[in-house]
C-alpha atoms as a PDB file:
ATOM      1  CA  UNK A   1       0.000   0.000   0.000  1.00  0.00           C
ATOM      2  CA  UNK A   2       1.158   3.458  -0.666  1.00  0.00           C
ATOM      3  CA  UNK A   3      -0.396   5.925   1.887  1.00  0.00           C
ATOM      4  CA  UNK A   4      -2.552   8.188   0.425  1.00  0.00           C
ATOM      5  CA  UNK A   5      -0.841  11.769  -0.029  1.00  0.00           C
ATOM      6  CA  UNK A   6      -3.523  13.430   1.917  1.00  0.00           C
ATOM      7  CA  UNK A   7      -4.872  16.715   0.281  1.00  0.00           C
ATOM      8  CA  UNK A   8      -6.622  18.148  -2.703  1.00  0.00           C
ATOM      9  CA  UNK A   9      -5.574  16.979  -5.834  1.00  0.00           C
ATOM     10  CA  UNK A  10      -6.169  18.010  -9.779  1.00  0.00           C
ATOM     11  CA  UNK A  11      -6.319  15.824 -12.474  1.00  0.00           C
ATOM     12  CA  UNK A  12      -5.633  12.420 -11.252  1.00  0.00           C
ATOM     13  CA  UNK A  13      -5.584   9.417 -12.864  1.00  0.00           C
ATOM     14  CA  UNK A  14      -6.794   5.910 -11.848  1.00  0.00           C
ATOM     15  CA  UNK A  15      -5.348   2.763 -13.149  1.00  0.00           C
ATOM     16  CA  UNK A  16      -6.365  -0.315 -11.864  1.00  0.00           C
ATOM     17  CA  UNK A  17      -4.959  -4.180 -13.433  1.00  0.00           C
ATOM     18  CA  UNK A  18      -7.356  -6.467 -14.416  1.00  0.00           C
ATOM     19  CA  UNK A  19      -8.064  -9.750 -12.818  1.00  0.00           C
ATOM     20  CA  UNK A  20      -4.379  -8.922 -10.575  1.00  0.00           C
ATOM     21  CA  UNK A  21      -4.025 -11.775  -8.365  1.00  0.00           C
ATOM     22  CA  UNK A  22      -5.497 -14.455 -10.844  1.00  0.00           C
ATOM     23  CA  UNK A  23      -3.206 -13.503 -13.255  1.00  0.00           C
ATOM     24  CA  UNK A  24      -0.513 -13.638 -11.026  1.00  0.00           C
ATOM     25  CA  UNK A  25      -1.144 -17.416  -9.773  1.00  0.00           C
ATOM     26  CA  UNK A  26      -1.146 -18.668 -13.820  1.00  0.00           C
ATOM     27  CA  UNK A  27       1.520 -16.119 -14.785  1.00  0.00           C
ATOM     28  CA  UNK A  28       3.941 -17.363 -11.798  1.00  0.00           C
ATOM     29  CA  UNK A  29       2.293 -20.612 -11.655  1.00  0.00           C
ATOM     30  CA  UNK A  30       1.302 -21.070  -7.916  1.00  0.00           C
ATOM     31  CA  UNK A  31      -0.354 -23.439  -6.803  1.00  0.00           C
ATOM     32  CA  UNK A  32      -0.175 -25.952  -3.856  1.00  0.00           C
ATOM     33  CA  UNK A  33       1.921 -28.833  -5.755  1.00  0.00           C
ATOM     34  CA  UNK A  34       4.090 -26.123  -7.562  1.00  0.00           C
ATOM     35  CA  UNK A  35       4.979 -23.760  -4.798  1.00  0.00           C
ATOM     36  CA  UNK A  36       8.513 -24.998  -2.994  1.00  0.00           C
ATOM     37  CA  UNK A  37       8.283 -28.244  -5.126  1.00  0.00           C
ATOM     38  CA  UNK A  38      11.396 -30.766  -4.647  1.00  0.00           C
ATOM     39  CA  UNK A  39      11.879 -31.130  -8.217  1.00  0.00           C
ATOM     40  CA  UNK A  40      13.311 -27.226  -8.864  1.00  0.00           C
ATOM     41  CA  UNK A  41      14.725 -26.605  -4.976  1.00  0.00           C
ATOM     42  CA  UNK A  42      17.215 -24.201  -5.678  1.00  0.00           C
ATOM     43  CA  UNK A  43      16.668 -24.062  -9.344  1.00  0.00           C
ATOM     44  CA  UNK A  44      12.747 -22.731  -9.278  1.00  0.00           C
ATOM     45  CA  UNK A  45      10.876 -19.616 -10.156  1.00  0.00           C
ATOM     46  CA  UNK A  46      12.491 -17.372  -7.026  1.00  0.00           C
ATOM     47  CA  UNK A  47       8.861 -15.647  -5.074  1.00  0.00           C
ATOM     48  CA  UNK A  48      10.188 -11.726  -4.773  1.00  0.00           C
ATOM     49  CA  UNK A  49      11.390 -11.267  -0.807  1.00  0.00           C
ATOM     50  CA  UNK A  50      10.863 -15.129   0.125  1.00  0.00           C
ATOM     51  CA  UNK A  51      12.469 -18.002   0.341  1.00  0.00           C
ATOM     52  CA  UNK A  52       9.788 -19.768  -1.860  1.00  0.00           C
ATOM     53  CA  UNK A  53      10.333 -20.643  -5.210  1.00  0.00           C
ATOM     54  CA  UNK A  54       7.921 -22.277  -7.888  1.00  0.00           C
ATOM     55  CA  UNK A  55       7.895 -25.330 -10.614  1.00  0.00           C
ATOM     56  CA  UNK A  56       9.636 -24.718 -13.191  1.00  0.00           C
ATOM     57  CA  UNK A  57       8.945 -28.533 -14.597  1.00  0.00           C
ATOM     58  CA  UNK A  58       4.986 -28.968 -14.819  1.00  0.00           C
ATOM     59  CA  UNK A  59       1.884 -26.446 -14.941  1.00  0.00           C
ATOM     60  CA  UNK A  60       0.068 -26.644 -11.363  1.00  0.00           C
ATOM     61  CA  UNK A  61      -3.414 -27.403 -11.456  1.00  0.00           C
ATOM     62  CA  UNK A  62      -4.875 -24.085 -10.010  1.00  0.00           C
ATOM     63  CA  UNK A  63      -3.108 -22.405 -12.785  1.00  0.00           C
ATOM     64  CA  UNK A  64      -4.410 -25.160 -15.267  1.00  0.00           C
ATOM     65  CA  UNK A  65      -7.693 -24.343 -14.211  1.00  0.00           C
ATOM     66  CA  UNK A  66      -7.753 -20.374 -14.093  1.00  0.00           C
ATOM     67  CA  UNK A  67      -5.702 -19.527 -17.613  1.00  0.00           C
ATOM     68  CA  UNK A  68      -8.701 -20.223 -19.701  1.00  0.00           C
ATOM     69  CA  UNK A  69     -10.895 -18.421 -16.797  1.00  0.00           C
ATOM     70  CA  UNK A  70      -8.547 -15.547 -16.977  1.00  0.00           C
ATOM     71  CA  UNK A  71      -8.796 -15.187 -20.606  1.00  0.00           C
ATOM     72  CA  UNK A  72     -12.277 -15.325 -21.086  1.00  0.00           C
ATOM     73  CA  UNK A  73     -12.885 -12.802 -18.587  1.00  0.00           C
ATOM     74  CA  UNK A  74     -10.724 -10.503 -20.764  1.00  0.00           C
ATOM     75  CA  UNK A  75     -12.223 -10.800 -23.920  1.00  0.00           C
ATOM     76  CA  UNK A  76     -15.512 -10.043 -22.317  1.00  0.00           C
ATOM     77  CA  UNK A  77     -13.924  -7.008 -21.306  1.00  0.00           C
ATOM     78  CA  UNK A  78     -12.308  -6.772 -24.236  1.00  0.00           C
ATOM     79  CA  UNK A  79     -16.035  -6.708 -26.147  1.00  0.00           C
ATOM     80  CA  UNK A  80     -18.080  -4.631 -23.409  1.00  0.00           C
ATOM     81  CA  UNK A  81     -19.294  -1.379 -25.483  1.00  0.00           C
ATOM     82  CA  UNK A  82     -21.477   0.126 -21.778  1.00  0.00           C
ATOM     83  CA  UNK A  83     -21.487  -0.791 -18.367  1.00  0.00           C
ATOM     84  CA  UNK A  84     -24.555  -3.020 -18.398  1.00  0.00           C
ATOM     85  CA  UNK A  85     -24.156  -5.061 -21.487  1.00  0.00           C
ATOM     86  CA  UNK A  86     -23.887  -8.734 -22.162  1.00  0.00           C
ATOM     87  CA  UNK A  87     -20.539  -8.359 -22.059  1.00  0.00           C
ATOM     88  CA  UNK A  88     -19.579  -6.454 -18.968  1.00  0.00           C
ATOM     89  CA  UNK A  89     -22.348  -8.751 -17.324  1.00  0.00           C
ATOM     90  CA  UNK A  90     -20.247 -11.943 -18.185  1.00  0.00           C
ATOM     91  CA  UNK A  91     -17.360 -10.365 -17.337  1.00  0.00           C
ATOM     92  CA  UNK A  92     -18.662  -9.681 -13.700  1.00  0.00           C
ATOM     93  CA  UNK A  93     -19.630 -12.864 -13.140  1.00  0.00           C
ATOM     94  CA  UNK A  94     -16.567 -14.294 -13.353  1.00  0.00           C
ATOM     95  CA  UNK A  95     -15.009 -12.279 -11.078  1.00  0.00           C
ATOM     96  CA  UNK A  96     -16.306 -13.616  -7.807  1.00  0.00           C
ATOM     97  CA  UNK A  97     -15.323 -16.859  -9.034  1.00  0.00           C
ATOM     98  CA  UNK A  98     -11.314 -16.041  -9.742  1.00  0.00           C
ATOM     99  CA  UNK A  99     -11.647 -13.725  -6.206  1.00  0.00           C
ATOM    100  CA  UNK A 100     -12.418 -16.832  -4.754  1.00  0.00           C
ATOM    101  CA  UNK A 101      -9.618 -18.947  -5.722  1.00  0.00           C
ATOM    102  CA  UNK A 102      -6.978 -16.522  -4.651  1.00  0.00           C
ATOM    103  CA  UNK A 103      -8.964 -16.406  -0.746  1.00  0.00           C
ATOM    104  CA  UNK A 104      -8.954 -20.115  -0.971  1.00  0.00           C
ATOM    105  CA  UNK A 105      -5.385 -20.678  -1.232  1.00  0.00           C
ATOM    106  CA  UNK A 106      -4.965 -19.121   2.140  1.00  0.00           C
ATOM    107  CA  UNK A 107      -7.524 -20.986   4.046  1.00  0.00           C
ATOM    108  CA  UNK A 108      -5.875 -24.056   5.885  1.00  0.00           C
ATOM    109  CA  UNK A 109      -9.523 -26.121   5.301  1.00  0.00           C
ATOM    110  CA  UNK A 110      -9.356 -26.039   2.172  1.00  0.00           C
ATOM    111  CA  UNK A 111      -8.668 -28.664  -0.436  1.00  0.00           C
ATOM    112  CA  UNK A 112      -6.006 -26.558  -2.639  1.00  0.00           C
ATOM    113  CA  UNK A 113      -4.971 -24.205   0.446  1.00  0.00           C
ATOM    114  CA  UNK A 114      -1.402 -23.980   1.246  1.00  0.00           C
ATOM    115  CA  UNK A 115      -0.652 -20.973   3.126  1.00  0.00           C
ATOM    116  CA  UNK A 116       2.941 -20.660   0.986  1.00  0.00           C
ATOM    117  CA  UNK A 117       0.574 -20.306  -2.320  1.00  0.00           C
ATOM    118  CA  UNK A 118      -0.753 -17.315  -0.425  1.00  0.00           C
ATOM    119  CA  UNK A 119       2.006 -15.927   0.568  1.00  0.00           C
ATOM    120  CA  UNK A 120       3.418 -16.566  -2.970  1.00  0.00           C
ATOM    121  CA  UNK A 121       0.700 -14.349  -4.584  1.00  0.00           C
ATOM    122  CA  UNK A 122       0.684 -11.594  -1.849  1.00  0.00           C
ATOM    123  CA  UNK A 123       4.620 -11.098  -2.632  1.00  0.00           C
ATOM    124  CA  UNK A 124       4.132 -10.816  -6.587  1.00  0.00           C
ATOM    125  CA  UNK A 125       1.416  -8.537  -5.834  1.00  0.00           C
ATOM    126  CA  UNK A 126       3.387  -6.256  -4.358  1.00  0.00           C
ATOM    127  CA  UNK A 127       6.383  -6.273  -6.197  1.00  0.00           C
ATOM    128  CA  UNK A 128       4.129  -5.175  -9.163  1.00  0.00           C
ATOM    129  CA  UNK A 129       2.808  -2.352  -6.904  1.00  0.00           C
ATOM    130  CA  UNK A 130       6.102  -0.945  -6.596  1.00  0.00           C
ATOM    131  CA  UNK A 131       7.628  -1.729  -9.981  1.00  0.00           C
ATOM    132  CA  UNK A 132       5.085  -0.036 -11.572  1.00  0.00           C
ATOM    133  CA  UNK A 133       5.183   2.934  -9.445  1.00  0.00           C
ATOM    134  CA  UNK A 134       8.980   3.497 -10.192  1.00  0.00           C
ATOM    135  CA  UNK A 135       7.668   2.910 -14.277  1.00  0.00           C
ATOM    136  CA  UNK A 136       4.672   5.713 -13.733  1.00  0.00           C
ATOM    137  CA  UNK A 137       7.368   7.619 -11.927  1.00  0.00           C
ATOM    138  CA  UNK A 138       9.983   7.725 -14.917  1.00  0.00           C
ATOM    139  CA  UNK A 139       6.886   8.387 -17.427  1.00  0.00           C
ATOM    140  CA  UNK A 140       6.835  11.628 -14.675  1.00  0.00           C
ATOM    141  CA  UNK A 141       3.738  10.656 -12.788  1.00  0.00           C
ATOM    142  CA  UNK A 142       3.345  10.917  -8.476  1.00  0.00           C
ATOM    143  CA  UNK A 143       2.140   8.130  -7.068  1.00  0.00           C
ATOM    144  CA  UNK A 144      -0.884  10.183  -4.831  1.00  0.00           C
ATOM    145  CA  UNK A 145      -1.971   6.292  -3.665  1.00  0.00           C
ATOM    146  CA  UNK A 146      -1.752   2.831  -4.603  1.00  0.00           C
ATOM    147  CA  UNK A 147      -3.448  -0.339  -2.894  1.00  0.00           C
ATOM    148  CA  UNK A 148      -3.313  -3.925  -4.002  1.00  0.00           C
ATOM    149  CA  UNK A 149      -4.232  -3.497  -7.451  1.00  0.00           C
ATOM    150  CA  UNK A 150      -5.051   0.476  -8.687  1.00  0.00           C
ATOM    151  CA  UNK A 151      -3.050   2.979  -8.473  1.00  0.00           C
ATOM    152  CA  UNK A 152      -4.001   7.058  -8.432  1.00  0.00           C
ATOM    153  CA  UNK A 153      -1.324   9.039 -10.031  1.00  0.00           C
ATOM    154  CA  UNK A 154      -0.475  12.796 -10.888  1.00  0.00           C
ATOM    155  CA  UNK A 155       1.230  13.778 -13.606  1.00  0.00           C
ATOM    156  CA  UNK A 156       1.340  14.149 -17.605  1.00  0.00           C
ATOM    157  CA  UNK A 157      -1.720  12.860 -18.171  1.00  0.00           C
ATOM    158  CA  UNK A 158      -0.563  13.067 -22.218  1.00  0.00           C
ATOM    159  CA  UNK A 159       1.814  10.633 -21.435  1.00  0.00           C
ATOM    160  CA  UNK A 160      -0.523   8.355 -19.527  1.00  0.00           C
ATOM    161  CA  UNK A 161      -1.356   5.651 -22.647  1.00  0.00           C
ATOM    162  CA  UNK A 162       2.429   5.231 -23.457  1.00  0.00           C
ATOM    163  CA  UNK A 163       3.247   4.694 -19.485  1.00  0.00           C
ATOM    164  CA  UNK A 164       0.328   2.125 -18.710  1.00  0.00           C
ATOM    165  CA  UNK A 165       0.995   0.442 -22.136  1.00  0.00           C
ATOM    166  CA  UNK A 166       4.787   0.413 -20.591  1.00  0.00           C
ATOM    167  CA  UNK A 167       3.614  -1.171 -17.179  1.00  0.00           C
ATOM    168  CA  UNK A 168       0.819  -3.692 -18.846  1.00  0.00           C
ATOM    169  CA  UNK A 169       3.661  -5.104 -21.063  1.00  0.00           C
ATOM    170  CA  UNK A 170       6.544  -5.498 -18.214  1.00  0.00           C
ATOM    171  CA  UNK A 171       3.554  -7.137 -15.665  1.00  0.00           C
ATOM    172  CA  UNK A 172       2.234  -9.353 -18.308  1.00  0.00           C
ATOM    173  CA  UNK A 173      -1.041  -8.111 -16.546  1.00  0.00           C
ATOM    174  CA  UNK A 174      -3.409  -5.863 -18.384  1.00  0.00           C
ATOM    175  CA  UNK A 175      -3.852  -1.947 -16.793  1.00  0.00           C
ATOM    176  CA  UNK A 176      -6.320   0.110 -17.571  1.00  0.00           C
ATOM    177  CA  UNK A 177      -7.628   4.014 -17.392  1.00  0.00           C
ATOM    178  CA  UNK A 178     -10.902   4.147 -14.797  1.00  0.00           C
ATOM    179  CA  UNK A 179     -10.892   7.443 -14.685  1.00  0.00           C
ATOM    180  CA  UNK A 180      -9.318  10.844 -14.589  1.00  0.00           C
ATOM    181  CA  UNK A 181     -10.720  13.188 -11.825  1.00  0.00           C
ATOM    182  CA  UNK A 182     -10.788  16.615 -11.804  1.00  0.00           C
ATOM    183  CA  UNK A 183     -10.400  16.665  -8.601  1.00  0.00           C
ATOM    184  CA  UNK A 184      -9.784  14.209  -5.859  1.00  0.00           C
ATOM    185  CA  UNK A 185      -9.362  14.663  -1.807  1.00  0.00           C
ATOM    186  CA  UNK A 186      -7.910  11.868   0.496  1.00  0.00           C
ATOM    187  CA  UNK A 187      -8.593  12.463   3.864  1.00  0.00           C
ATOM    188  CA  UNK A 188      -6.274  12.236   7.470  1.00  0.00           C
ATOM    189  CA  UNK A 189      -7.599   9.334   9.469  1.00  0.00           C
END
């Protein structure tokens, strides 16, 4: 999380990555039989700021199951025309469902929990927080806020398609423009 600068703010842009933490488990491929496998122990997929690594040998089966998920979710997003449409309908209910999985794999009762999976996720998560913050940054953007997936930035907002095409392509995650503000306040505590 990146505190909110608090104040009154012009012209701010929100960004926010699509389907974030789904992405990241089929991207990264974590999953319960992946994450700190024996096969790639000291060879695997490093997990930024653990000591966890993943499978570099076989797909695991949450990210089996979510990668066609993931993708169909996009192109509905990719087809909406209006909030409200068949599209952005189909799109929405799919998200509950790829929410889910990512809450699952921290809950110890369940069937493809593993706390490390969790963990996994959380760390890519925020590595992307703050590598895209230091891309928005060199694009000459402020980072006013940021928490787990959008971020609210001030800066050339001309520059703003070129710097979230920038971040979308290094995260392998899509980004996109909700909105640009006229104004914005965050408030102390």
């Amino acid at each position: 999380i990146y505190e909110p600068n608090i104040g009154l703010h012009e012209q701010v842009l929100e960004v926010d990555f699509a389907s974030m933490y789904p992405h990241i488990m089929v991207i990264h491929n974590i999953s319960p039989e992946t994450v700190n496998c024996r096969c790639c122990r000291g060879s695997g997929r490093k997990v930024p700021e653990l000591e966890h690594h993943t499978c570099l040998k076989r797909t695991g089966l949450i990210p089996i199951v979510l990668a066609p998920l993931v993708k169909r979710r996009m192109e509905f997003k990719r087809l909406k025309k209006r909030t409200g449409d068949v599209w952005d309908l189909r799109s929405r209910c799919l998200k509950p469902l790829l929410v889910t999985c990512f809450g699952y794999t921290g809950y110890r009762n369940a069937p493809f929990g593993r706390i490390e999976c969790h963990e996994a996720i959380n760390a890519h998560g925020r590595d992307i927080l703050i590598e895209s913050s230091r891309i928005a940054e060199r694009h000459g953007f402020e980072v006013l806020h940021g928490i787990v997936d959008s971020m609210w930035l001030k800066g050339p907002l001309g520059k703003r398609r070129e710097m979230i095409g920038e971040i979308a392509l290094r995260m392998r995650i899509p980004l996109s423009e909700e909105g640009i503000y006229r104004w914005l306040v965050f408030l102390p505590d």
